[in-house]
């Protein structure tokens, strides 16, 4: 393998925000995403950025195909891969919440049916309160589930709250705050220790400055 640092970025707003930060903190970095090109090379700093589906970032990092990745805390907690979580970038901020129809009583003692993209996080969360649950794993449009009667509630990401509102649902209980993290696989961290730690220091300083 060459000397390049391979970084997997989640396509979309988070990749744009990450590159904006990297261009600011890495000397002579002026990377731009402006076409359908999925791989962008910073020859000066020997970094290759790969634009991947957000849900695929951890696969690239965990397999060793990429040294580093930017990924949401929700995905890290759900997938439980053996990776290092290095820096909280304080971007992509949102929360994970239990939501449902306003009339639904979460405190009731009956079994609760839950639809979610996050079955592992959901199971762990409800185990703590000893509640009986039936969990349905969905891949998107989760808000439909309580409307159509597939579930009583959903566990999902809430950012602006617009999707819930437009579908007649509301937050019944907040679970966790979420944000994007820099992650690495263990072997890259060891082999590229100096380069990765220089990046960590720069990122931590930048996050601190914006706090
Ligand atoms: C996410 C999430 C919610 C929505 C929340 O879905 O699952 O549906 O965004 O954002 P809001 O609070 O700003 O409305 P995404 O857009 O990823 O689409 P999906 O349903 O296909 O997963």
Coordinates of N, CA and C and ligand atoms in Angstrom, one line a residue:
X1 N 0.8 -1.2 0.0 CA 0.0 0.0 0.0 C 0.9 1.3 0.0
X2 N 0.4 2.3 -0.6 CA 1.2 3.6 -0.7 C 1.1 4.3 0.6
X3 N 1.7 5.5 0.6 CA 1.8 6.3 1.8 C 0.6 7.1 2.1
X4 N -0.4 7.0 1.3 CA -1.6 7.9 1.4 C -2.4 7.5 2.6
X5 N -3.1 8.5 3.2 CA -4.1 8.3 4.2 C -5.4 8.3 3.5
X6 N -6.1 7.1 3.7 CA -7.4 7.0 3.0 C -8.6 7.3 4.0
X7 N -9.4 8.2 3.6 CA -10.5 8.7 4.5 C -11.8 8.5 3.9
X8 N -12.7 7.7 4.5 CA -14.1 7.5 4.0 C -15.0 8.6 4.6
X9 N -15.7 9.3 3.7 CA -16.6 10.4 4.1 C -18.0 10.0 3.7
X10 N -19.0 10.3 4.5 CA -20.4 10.1 4.2 C -20.9 11.1 3.2
X11 N -21.2 10.6 2.0 CA -21.7 11.5 0.9 C -22.8 12.4 1.4
X12 N -22.8 13.7 1.0 CA -23.8 14.6 1.4 C -23.3 15.8 2.3
X13 N -24.2 16.3 3.1 CA -23.8 17.5 3.8 C -22.6 17.3 4.8
X14 N -22.6 16.1 5.4 CA -21.5 15.8 6.4 C -20.2 15.8 5.7
X15 N -20.1 15.2 4.5 CA -18.8 15.2 3.8 C -18.4 16.7 3.4
X16 N -19.3 17.5 3.0 CA -19.0 18.9 2.7 C -18.5 19.6 3.9
X17 N -19.2 19.4 5.0 CA -18.8 20.1 6.3 C -17.4 19.6 6.8
X18 N -17.2 18.3 6.6 CA -15.9 17.8 7.0 C -14.8 18.4 6.2
X19 N -15.0 18.4 4.8 CA -13.9 18.9 4.0 C -13.6 20.4 4.2
X20 N -14.7 21.1 4.6 CA -14.5 22.5 4.9 C -13.6 22.7 6.1
X21 N -13.8 21.8 7.1 CA -12.9 21.8 8.3 C -11.5 21.4 8.0
X22 N -11.4 20.3 7.2 CA -10.0 19.8 6.8 C -9.3 20.8 6.0
X23 N -9.9 21.5 5.1 CA -9.3 22.6 4.3 C -8.8 23.7 5.2
X24 N -9.5 23.9 6.3 CA -9.1 25.0 7.2 C -7.9 24.6 8.0
X25 N -7.9 23.4 8.5 CA -6.9 23.0 9.5 C -5.6 22.3 8.9
X26 N -5.7 21.7 7.7 CA -4.6 21.1 7.1 C -3.8 22.1 6.2
X27 N -2.6 22.3 6.4 CA -1.8 23.3 5.6 C -1.9 22.9 4.1
X28 N -2.1 23.9 3.3 CA -2.2 23.7 1.8 C -3.2 22.8 1.3
X29 N -4.3 22.6 2.1 CA -5.4 21.7 1.6 C -6.4 22.6 1.0
X30 N -6.8 22.2 -0.3 CA -7.9 22.9 -1.0 C -8.7 22.0 -1.8
X31 N -9.1 20.9 -1.1 CA -9.9 19.9 -1.7 C -11.3 20.4 -2.0
X32 N -11.8 19.9 -3.2 CA -13.2 20.3 -3.6 C -13.9 19.1 -4.2
X33 N -15.2 18.9 -3.8 CA -16.0 17.9 -4.5 C -16.9 18.7 -5.4
X34 N -16.7 18.5 -6.7 CA -17.6 19.3 -7.6 C -18.1 18.5 -8.9
X35 N -17.9 17.1 -8.8 CA -18.5 16.4 -9.9 C -19.0 15.1 -9.3
X36 N -19.2 14.1 -10.2 CA -19.7 12.8 -9.7 C -18.5 11.9 -9.3
X37 N -17.3 12.5 -9.2 CA -16.1 11.7 -8.9 C -16.2 11.3 -7.4
X38 N -15.9 10.1 -7.1 CA -16.1 9.6 -5.8 C -14.8 9.5 -5.0
X39 N -13.7 9.8 -5.7 CA -12.4 9.7 -5.0 C -11.6 11.0 -5.3
X40 N -11.2 11.7 -4.3 CA -10.5 12.9 -4.5 C -9.2 12.9 -3.8
X41 N -8.2 13.3 -4.6 CA -6.8 13.1 -4.1 C -6.2 14.5 -3.7
X42 N -5.6 14.5 -2.5 CA -4.9 15.7 -2.1 C -3.4 15.3 -2.1
X43 N -2.8 15.6 -3.3 CA -1.4 15.1 -3.5 C -0.4 15.7 -2.5
X44 N -0.6 17.0 -2.2 CA 0.3 17.7 -1.3 C 0.4 17.0 0.1
X45 N -0.8 16.7 0.6 CA -0.8 16.1 2.0 C -0.9 14.6 2.0
X46 N -0.9 14.0 0.8 CA -1.0 12.6 0.6 C -2.2 12.0 1.3
X47 N -3.4 12.6 1.0 CA -4.7 12.1 1.5 C -5.6 11.7 0.3
X48 N -6.3 10.6 0.4 CA -7.3 10.3 -0.6 C -8.6 10.2 0.2
X49 N -9.6 11.0 -0.3 CA -10.9 11.1 0.3 C -11.8 10.2 -0.6
X50 N -12.6 9.4 0.1 CA -13.6 8.5 -0.7 C -15.0 8.9 -0.2
X51 N -15.8 9.2 -1.2 CA -17.2 9.5 -0.9 C -18.1 8.3 -0.9
X52 N -18.6 7.8 0.2 CA -19.3 6.6 0.3 C -20.7 6.8 0.9
X53 N -21.6 5.8 0.8 CA -22.9 5.9 1.5 C -22.6 6.0 3.0
X54 N -23.3 6.8 3.7 CA -23.1 6.9 5.2 C -23.1 5.6 5.9
X55 N -24.0 4.7 5.5 CA -24.1 3.4 6.2 C -22.9 2.4 5.8
X56 N -22.1 2.9 4.8 CA -20.9 2.0 4.4 C -19.6 2.5 5.0
X57 N -19.6 3.6 5.6 CA -18.3 4.1 6.1 C -17.6 3.1 7.0
X58 N -18.3 2.6 8.0 CA -17.7 1.6 8.9 C -17.2 0.4 8.2
X59 N -17.8 -0.1 7.2 CA -17.4 -1.2 6.4 C -16.0 -1.0 5.8
X60 N -15.8 0.2 5.2 CA -14.5 0.6 4.6 C -13.4 0.7 5.7
X61 N -13.8 1.3 6.8 CA -12.8 1.5 7.9 C -12.4 0.2 8.6
X62 N -13.5 -0.6 8.9 CA -13.3 -1.8 9.7 C -12.5 -2.9 8.8
X63 N -12.7 -2.8 7.5 CA -12.0 -3.8 6.7 C -10.6 -3.4 6.4
X64 N -10.2 -2.2 6.7 CA -8.9 -1.7 6.4 C -8.7 -1.1 5.1
X65 N -9.8 -1.1 4.3 CA -9.7 -0.4 3.0 C -9.5 1.1 3.1
X66 N -10.0 1.6 4.2 CA -9.8 3.0 4.5 C -9.1 3.1 5.9
X67 N -8.2 4.1 6.1 CA -7.6 4.2 7.5 C -8.6 4.9 8.4
X68 N -9.3 5.9 7.9 CA -10.1 6.7 8.8 C -11.5 6.9 8.2
X69 N -12.4 7.3 9.0 CA -13.8 7.6 8.4 C -14.5 8.6 9.3
X70 N -15.5 9.3 8.7 CA -16.3 10.2 9.5 C -17.7 9.5 9.5
X71 N -18.2 9.3 10.7 CA -19.4 8.5 10.8 C -20.2 9.0 12.0
X72 N -21.6 8.9 12.0 CA -22.4 9.3 13.1 C -22.3 8.4 14.2
X73 N -22.5 8.9 15.4 CA -22.4 8.1 16.7 C -23.5 7.0 16.7
X74 N -24.6 7.3 16.0 CA -25.7 6.3 16.0 C -25.2 5.1 15.2
X75 N -24.5 5.2 14.1 CA -24.0 4.1 13.4 C -23.0 3.3 14.2
X76 N -22.1 4.1 14.9 CA -21.1 3.4 15.7 C -21.7 2.5 16.7
X77 N -22.7 3.1 17.4 CA -23.4 2.4 18.5 C -24.2 1.2 18.0
X78 N -24.8 1.4 16.8 CA -25.6 0.3 16.3 C -24.8 -0.9 15.7
X79 N -23.6 -0.5 15.1 CA -22.9 -1.6 14.4 C -21.8 -2.3 15.3
X80 N -21.5 -1.6 16.4 CA -20.5 -2.2 17.4 C -19.3 -2.9 16.7
X81 N -18.7 -2.1 15.8 CA -17.5 -2.7 15.2 C -16.2 -2.4 16.1
X82 N -15.2 -3.2 15.9 CA -14.0 -3.0 16.7 C -13.1 -1.9 16.1
X83 N -13.6 -0.6 16.3 CA -12.8 0.5 15.7 C -12.5 1.5 16.9
X84 N -11.6 2.4 16.6 CA -11.3 3.4 17.6 C -12.1 4.7 17.2
X85 N -12.8 5.2 18.3 CA -13.5 6.5 18.1 C -12.6 7.6 18.6
X86 N -12.1 8.5 17.6 CA -11.0 9.3 18.0 C -11.4 10.8 18.3
X87 N -12.3 11.4 17.6 CA -12.6 12.8 17.8 C -14.1 13.0 17.6
X88 N -14.8 13.7 18.5 CA -16.1 14.2 18.3 C -16.1 15.5 17.5
X89 N -16.5 15.5 16.3 CA -16.3 16.7 15.4 C -17.4 17.8 15.7
X90 N -18.4 17.4 16.5 CA -19.4 18.4 16.9 C -20.2 18.9 15.7
X91 N -20.2 18.1 14.6 CA -21.1 18.5 13.5 C -22.1 17.4 13.3
X92 N -23.1 17.6 12.4 CA -24.1 16.5 12.2 C -24.8 16.3 13.4
X93 N -25.1 17.4 14.2 CA -25.7 17.2 15.5 C -27.2 16.9 15.4
X94 N -27.7 15.9 16.1 CA -29.1 15.6 16.2 C -29.3 14.7 17.4
X95 N -30.5 14.1 17.5 CA -30.7 13.3 18.7 C -31.5 12.0 18.3
X96 N -31.3 11.0 19.1 CA -32.1 9.8 18.9 C -33.2 9.8 19.9
X97 N -34.4 9.5 19.4 CA -35.6 9.7 20.3 C -36.6 8.6 20.0
X98 N -37.5 8.4 21.0 CA -38.7 7.5 20.9 C -39.8 8.5 20.5
X99 N -40.5 8.2 19.4 CA -41.5 9.0 18.9 C -42.8 8.2 18.5
X100 N -43.9 8.9 18.6 CA -45.1 8.2 18.2 C -46.3 9.1 18.1
X101 N -47.5 8.6 18.1 CA -48.7 9.4 18.0 C -48.8 10.1 19.4
X102 N -49.2 11.4 19.5 CA -49.3 12.1 20.7 C -50.1 11.4 21.8
X103 N -51.1 10.5 21.4 CA -51.9 9.9 22.3 C -51.3 8.6 22.9
X104 N -50.1 8.2 22.4 CA -49.6 6.9 22.9 C -48.9 7.1 24.3
X105 N -49.2 6.2 25.2 CA -48.7 6.3 26.6 C -47.5 5.3 26.7
X106 N -46.3 5.9 26.7 CA -45.1 5.1 26.8 C -44.9 4.4 28.1
X107 N -45.6 4.9 29.1 CA -45.4 4.4 30.5 C -46.2 3.1 30.8
X108 N -47.1 2.8 29.9 CA -48.0 1.6 30.1 C -47.2 0.4 30.2
X109 N -47.8 -0.6 30.8 CA -47.0 -1.9 31.1 C -47.1 -2.9 30.1
X110 N -47.8 -2.7 29.0 CA -48.0 -3.7 27.9 C -46.7 -3.8 27.1
X111 N -46.6 -4.8 26.3 CA -45.5 -5.0 25.3 C -45.6 -3.8 24.3
X112 N -44.4 -3.3 24.0 CA -44.4 -2.1 23.0 C -43.8 -2.6 21.7
X113 N -44.5 -2.3 20.6 CA -44.0 -2.6 19.3 C -43.2 -1.4 18.7
X114 N -41.9 -1.6 18.3 CA -41.1 -0.5 17.9 C -40.5 -0.7 16.5
X115 N -40.6 0.3 15.7 CA -40.0 0.2 14.4 C -38.8 1.1 14.4
X116 N -37.7 0.6 13.8 CA -36.4 1.4 13.8 C -35.4 1.0 12.8
X117 N -34.5 1.9 12.5 CA -33.3 1.5 11.8 C -32.2 1.0 12.7
X118 N -32.5 1.1 14.0 CA -31.4 0.8 15.0 C -31.9 -0.2 16.0
X119 N -32.0 -1.5 15.6 CA -32.5 -2.5 16.5 C -31.6 -2.8 17.7
X120 N -30.3 -2.7 17.5 CA -29.4 -3.0 18.6 C -29.5 -1.9 19.7
X121 N -29.4 -0.7 19.3 CA -29.5 0.4 20.3 C -30.8 0.3 21.0
X122 N -31.9 0.1 20.2 CA -33.2 0.1 20.8 C -33.4 -1.0 21.8
X123 N -32.9 -2.2 21.5 CA -33.0 -3.4 22.4 C -32.3 -3.0 23.7
X124 N -31.0 -2.5 23.6 CA -30.2 -2.2 24.8 C -30.9 -1.2 25.6
X125 N -31.5 -0.2 25.0 CA -32.2 0.9 25.7 C -33.4 0.4 26.5
X126 N -34.2 -0.4 25.9 CA -35.4 -0.9 26.5 C -35.1 -2.0 27.5
X127 N -34.0 -2.7 27.4 CA -33.6 -3.7 28.3 C -33.4 -3.1 29.7
X128 N -32.8 -1.9 29.7 CA -32.5 -1.2 30.9 C -33.8 -0.9 31.8
X129 N -34.9 -0.6 31.1 CA -36.1 -0.3 31.8 C -37.0 -1.5 31.9
X130 N -36.4 -2.7 31.6 CA -37.2 -4.0 31.7 C -38.5 -4.0 31.0
X131 N -38.6 -3.3 29.9 CA -39.9 -3.3 29.2 C -39.8 -4.4 28.1
X132 N -41.0 -5.0 27.9 CA -41.1 -6.0 26.9 C -41.3 -5.3 25.5
X133 N -40.5 -5.7 24.5 CA -40.6 -5.1 23.2 C -40.7 -6.1 22.1
X134 N -41.3 -5.6 21.0 CA -41.1 -6.4 19.7 C -40.5 -5.3 18.7
X135 N -39.4 -5.7 18.2 CA -38.7 -4.7 17.4 C -38.7 -5.0 15.9
X136 N -39.1 -4.1 15.1 CA -39.2 -4.3 13.6 C -38.0 -3.4 13.0
X137 N -37.1 -4.1 12.3 CA -36.0 -3.4 11.6 C -36.5 -2.8 10.3
X138 N -36.4 -1.5 10.1 CA -36.8 -0.9 8.8 C -35.5 -0.2 8.3
X139 N -35.5 0.1 7.0 CA -34.3 0.8 6.4 C -34.6 2.2 6.1
X140 N -35.8 2.7 6.3 CA -36.0 4.1 6.1 C -37.5 4.4 6.2
X141 N -37.9 5.7 6.0 CA -39.3 6.1 6.1 C -40.0 5.5 7.4
X142 N -39.2 5.4 8.5 CA -39.7 4.8 9.7 C -41.0 5.4 10.2
X143 N -41.2 6.7 10.0 CA -42.3 7.4 10.5 C -43.6 6.8 10.1
X144 N -43.6 6.1 9.0 CA -44.9 5.4 8.5 C -45.4 4.4 9.5
X145 N -44.5 3.7 10.2 CA -44.8 2.5 11.0 C -46.0 2.7 12.0
X146 N -45.9 3.8 12.8 CA -47.0 3.9 13.8 C -48.3 4.4 13.1
X147 N -48.2 5.1 12.0 CA -49.4 5.6 11.3 C -50.1 4.4 10.7
X148 N -49.4 3.5 10.1 CA -50.0 2.3 9.4 C -50.3 1.2 10.4
X149 N -49.8 1.3 11.6 CA -50.1 0.2 12.6 C -49.1 -0.9 12.7
X150 N -48.0 -0.7 12.0 CA -46.9 -1.8 12.2 C -46.3 -1.7 13.6
X151 N -46.2 -0.5 14.1 CA -45.6 -0.4 15.5 C -46.4 0.6 16.3
X152 N -46.1 0.6 17.6 CA -46.7 1.6 18.5 C -45.9 2.9 18.4
X153 N -44.6 2.7 18.4 CA -43.6 3.9 18.4 C -42.5 3.6 17.4
X154 N -41.7 4.6 17.2 CA -40.4 4.5 16.5 C -39.2 4.9 17.3
X155 N -38.1 4.4 17.0 CA -36.8 5.0 17.6 C -36.1 5.5 16.4
X156 N -35.9 6.8 16.3 CA -35.2 7.3 15.1 C -34.5 8.7 15.4
X157 N -33.8 9.1 14.4 CA -33.0 10.4 14.5 C -34.0 11.5 14.3
X158 N -33.9 12.5 15.2 CA -34.6 13.8 15.0 C -33.6 14.9 14.9
X159 N -33.7 15.6 13.7 CA -32.8 16.7 13.6 C -33.6 18.0 13.7
X160 N -34.4 18.4 12.7 CA -35.2 19.6 12.8 C -36.6 19.2 13.4
X161 N -37.0 18.0 13.4 CA -38.3 17.6 13.9 C -39.4 17.7 12.8
X162 N -39.0 18.1 11.6 CA -40.0 18.4 10.5 C -40.7 17.1 10.1
X163 N -39.9 16.0 9.9 CA -40.4 14.8 9.4 C -41.5 14.2 10.4
X164 N -41.2 14.3 11.7 CA -42.2 13.9 12.7 C -43.5 14.7 12.6
X165 N -43.3 16.0 12.6 CA -44.4 17.0 12.5 C -45.3 16.7 11.3
X166 N -44.7 16.6 10.2 CA -45.4 16.4 8.9 C -46.2 15.1 8.9
X167 N -45.8 14.2 9.7 CA -46.5 12.9 9.8 C -47.3 12.7 11.0
X168 N -47.6 13.8 11.7 CA -48.5 13.8 12.9 C -47.9 13.0 14.1
X169 N -46.6 12.9 14.2 CA -45.9 12.3 15.3 C -45.2 13.3 16.2
X170 N -44.9 12.9 17.4 CA -44.1 13.7 18.3 C -43.1 12.9 19.1
X171 N -42.1 13.6 19.6 CA -41.1 13.0 20.5 C -41.8 12.6 21.8
X172 N -41.7 11.3 22.2 CA -42.2 10.9 23.5 C -41.2 10.8 24.6
X173 N -39.9 10.5 24.1 CA -38.8 10.5 25.1 C -37.5 10.7 24.3
X174 N -36.6 11.6 24.8 CA -35.3 11.7 24.3 C -34.4 10.6 24.7
X175 N -33.5 10.1 23.8 CA -32.6 9.0 24.2 C -31.2 9.5 24.4
X176 N -30.5 9.8 23.2 CA -29.1 10.3 23.2 C -29.0 11.4 22.3
X177 N -28.0 12.3 22.6 CA -27.5 13.3 21.7 C -26.5 12.6 20.7
X178 N -26.5 13.0 19.5 CA -25.6 12.4 18.5 C -24.8 13.4 17.7
X179 N -23.6 13.0 17.2 CA -22.8 13.9 16.3 C -21.9 13.0 15.6
X180 N -21.1 13.7 14.6 CA -20.2 12.9 13.8 C -18.9 12.7 14.5
X181 N -18.3 11.5 14.3 CA -17.0 11.2 14.9 C -15.9 10.8 13.9
X182 N -14.7 11.1 14.2 CA -13.6 10.5 13.4 C -13.2 9.2 14.0
X183 N -13.2 8.2 13.1 CA -12.9 6.8 13.6 C -11.7 6.2 12.8
X184 N -11.1 5.2 13.4 CA -10.0 4.6 12.6 C -10.0 3.1 12.9
X185 N -9.4 2.3 12.1 CA -9.3 0.9 12.4 C -8.0 0.7 13.2
X186 N -7.9 -0.3 14.0 CA -6.8 -0.4 15.0 C -5.4 -0.5 14.3
X187 N -5.4 -1.2 13.2 CA -4.1 -1.5 12.5 C -3.6 -0.2 11.8
X188 N -4.5 0.6 11.2 CA -4.1 1.9 10.6 C -3.6 2.8 11.7
X189 N -4.3 2.8 12.8 CA -3.9 3.7 13.9 C -2.5 3.4 14.4
X190 N -2.1 2.1 14.4 CA -0.8 1.8 14.8 C 0.2 2.1 13.8
X191 N -0.1 1.7 12.5 CA 0.9 1.9 11.4 C 1.1 3.4 11.0
X192 N 0.0 4.2 11.1 CA 0.1 5.6 10.7 C -0.1 6.5 11.9
X193 N 0.5 6.1 13.0 CA 0.3 6.7 14.3 C 0.5 8.2 14.3
X194 N 1.7 8.6 13.7 CA 2.1 10.1 13.7 C 1.1 10.9 12.9
X195 N 0.8 10.4 11.7 CA -0.1 11.2 10.8 C -1.4 11.3 11.4
X196 N -1.9 10.2 11.9 CA -3.3 10.2 12.5 C -3.4 11.1 13.7
X197 N -2.3 11.1 14.5 CA -2.3 11.9 15.7 C -2.2 13.4 15.4
X198 N -1.4 13.7 14.4 CA -1.3 15.1 14.0 C -2.7 15.6 13.6
X199 N -3.4 14.8 12.8 CA -4.8 15.2 12.4 C -5.7 15.3 13.6
X200 N -5.6 14.4 14.6 CA -6.4 14.4 15.8 C -6.2 15.7 16.5
X201 N -4.9 16.1 16.7 CA -4.6 17.3 17.4 C -5.2 18.6 16.7
X202 N -5.1 18.6 15.4 CA -5.6 19.7 14.7 C -7.1 19.8 14.8
X203 N -7.8 18.6 14.7 CA -9.2 18.6 14.8 C -9.7 19.0 16.2
X204 N -9.0 18.5 17.2 CA -9.4 18.8 18.6 C -9.3 20.3 18.9
X205 N -8.2 20.9 18.3 CA -8.0 22.3 18.5 C -9.1 23.1 17.8
X206 N -9.5 22.7 16.6 CA -10.5 23.4 15.9 C -11.9 23.2 16.6
X207 N -12.2 22.0 17.1 CA -13.5 21.8 17.8 C -13.5 22.7 19.0
X208 N -12.4 22.8 19.7 CA -12.3 23.6 20.9 C -12.5 25.1 20.6
X209 N -11.9 25.5 19.5 CA -12.0 26.9 19.1 C -13.4 27.3 18.8
X210 N -14.2 26.3 18.3 CA -15.6 26.6 17.9 C -16.6 26.4 19.1
X211 N -16.1 26.0 20.2 CA -17.0 25.6 21.3 C -17.6 26.9 22.0
Ligands
LIG1 C1 -33.7 10.8 8.8 C2 -34.4 10.2 10.0 C3 -35.7 11.0 10.0 C4 -35.3 12.3 9.5 C5 -35.2 13.3 10.6 O1 -34.1 10.2 7.7 O2 -34.5 8.8 9.9 O3 -36.6 10.4 9.1 O4 -34.0 12.2 8.8 O5 -34.8 14.6 10.2 P1 -35.7 15.9 10.6 O6 -35.9 15.8 12.1 O7 -34.9 17.0 10.2 O8 -37.0 15.8 9.8 P2 -33.4 10.3 6.3 O9 -33.6 11.6 5.7 O10 -32.0 9.8 6.4 O11 -34.3 9.3 5.4 P3 -34.8 7.8 5.5 O12 -36.1 7.9 6.2 O13 -34.8 7.3 4.1 O14 -33.7 7.1 6.4

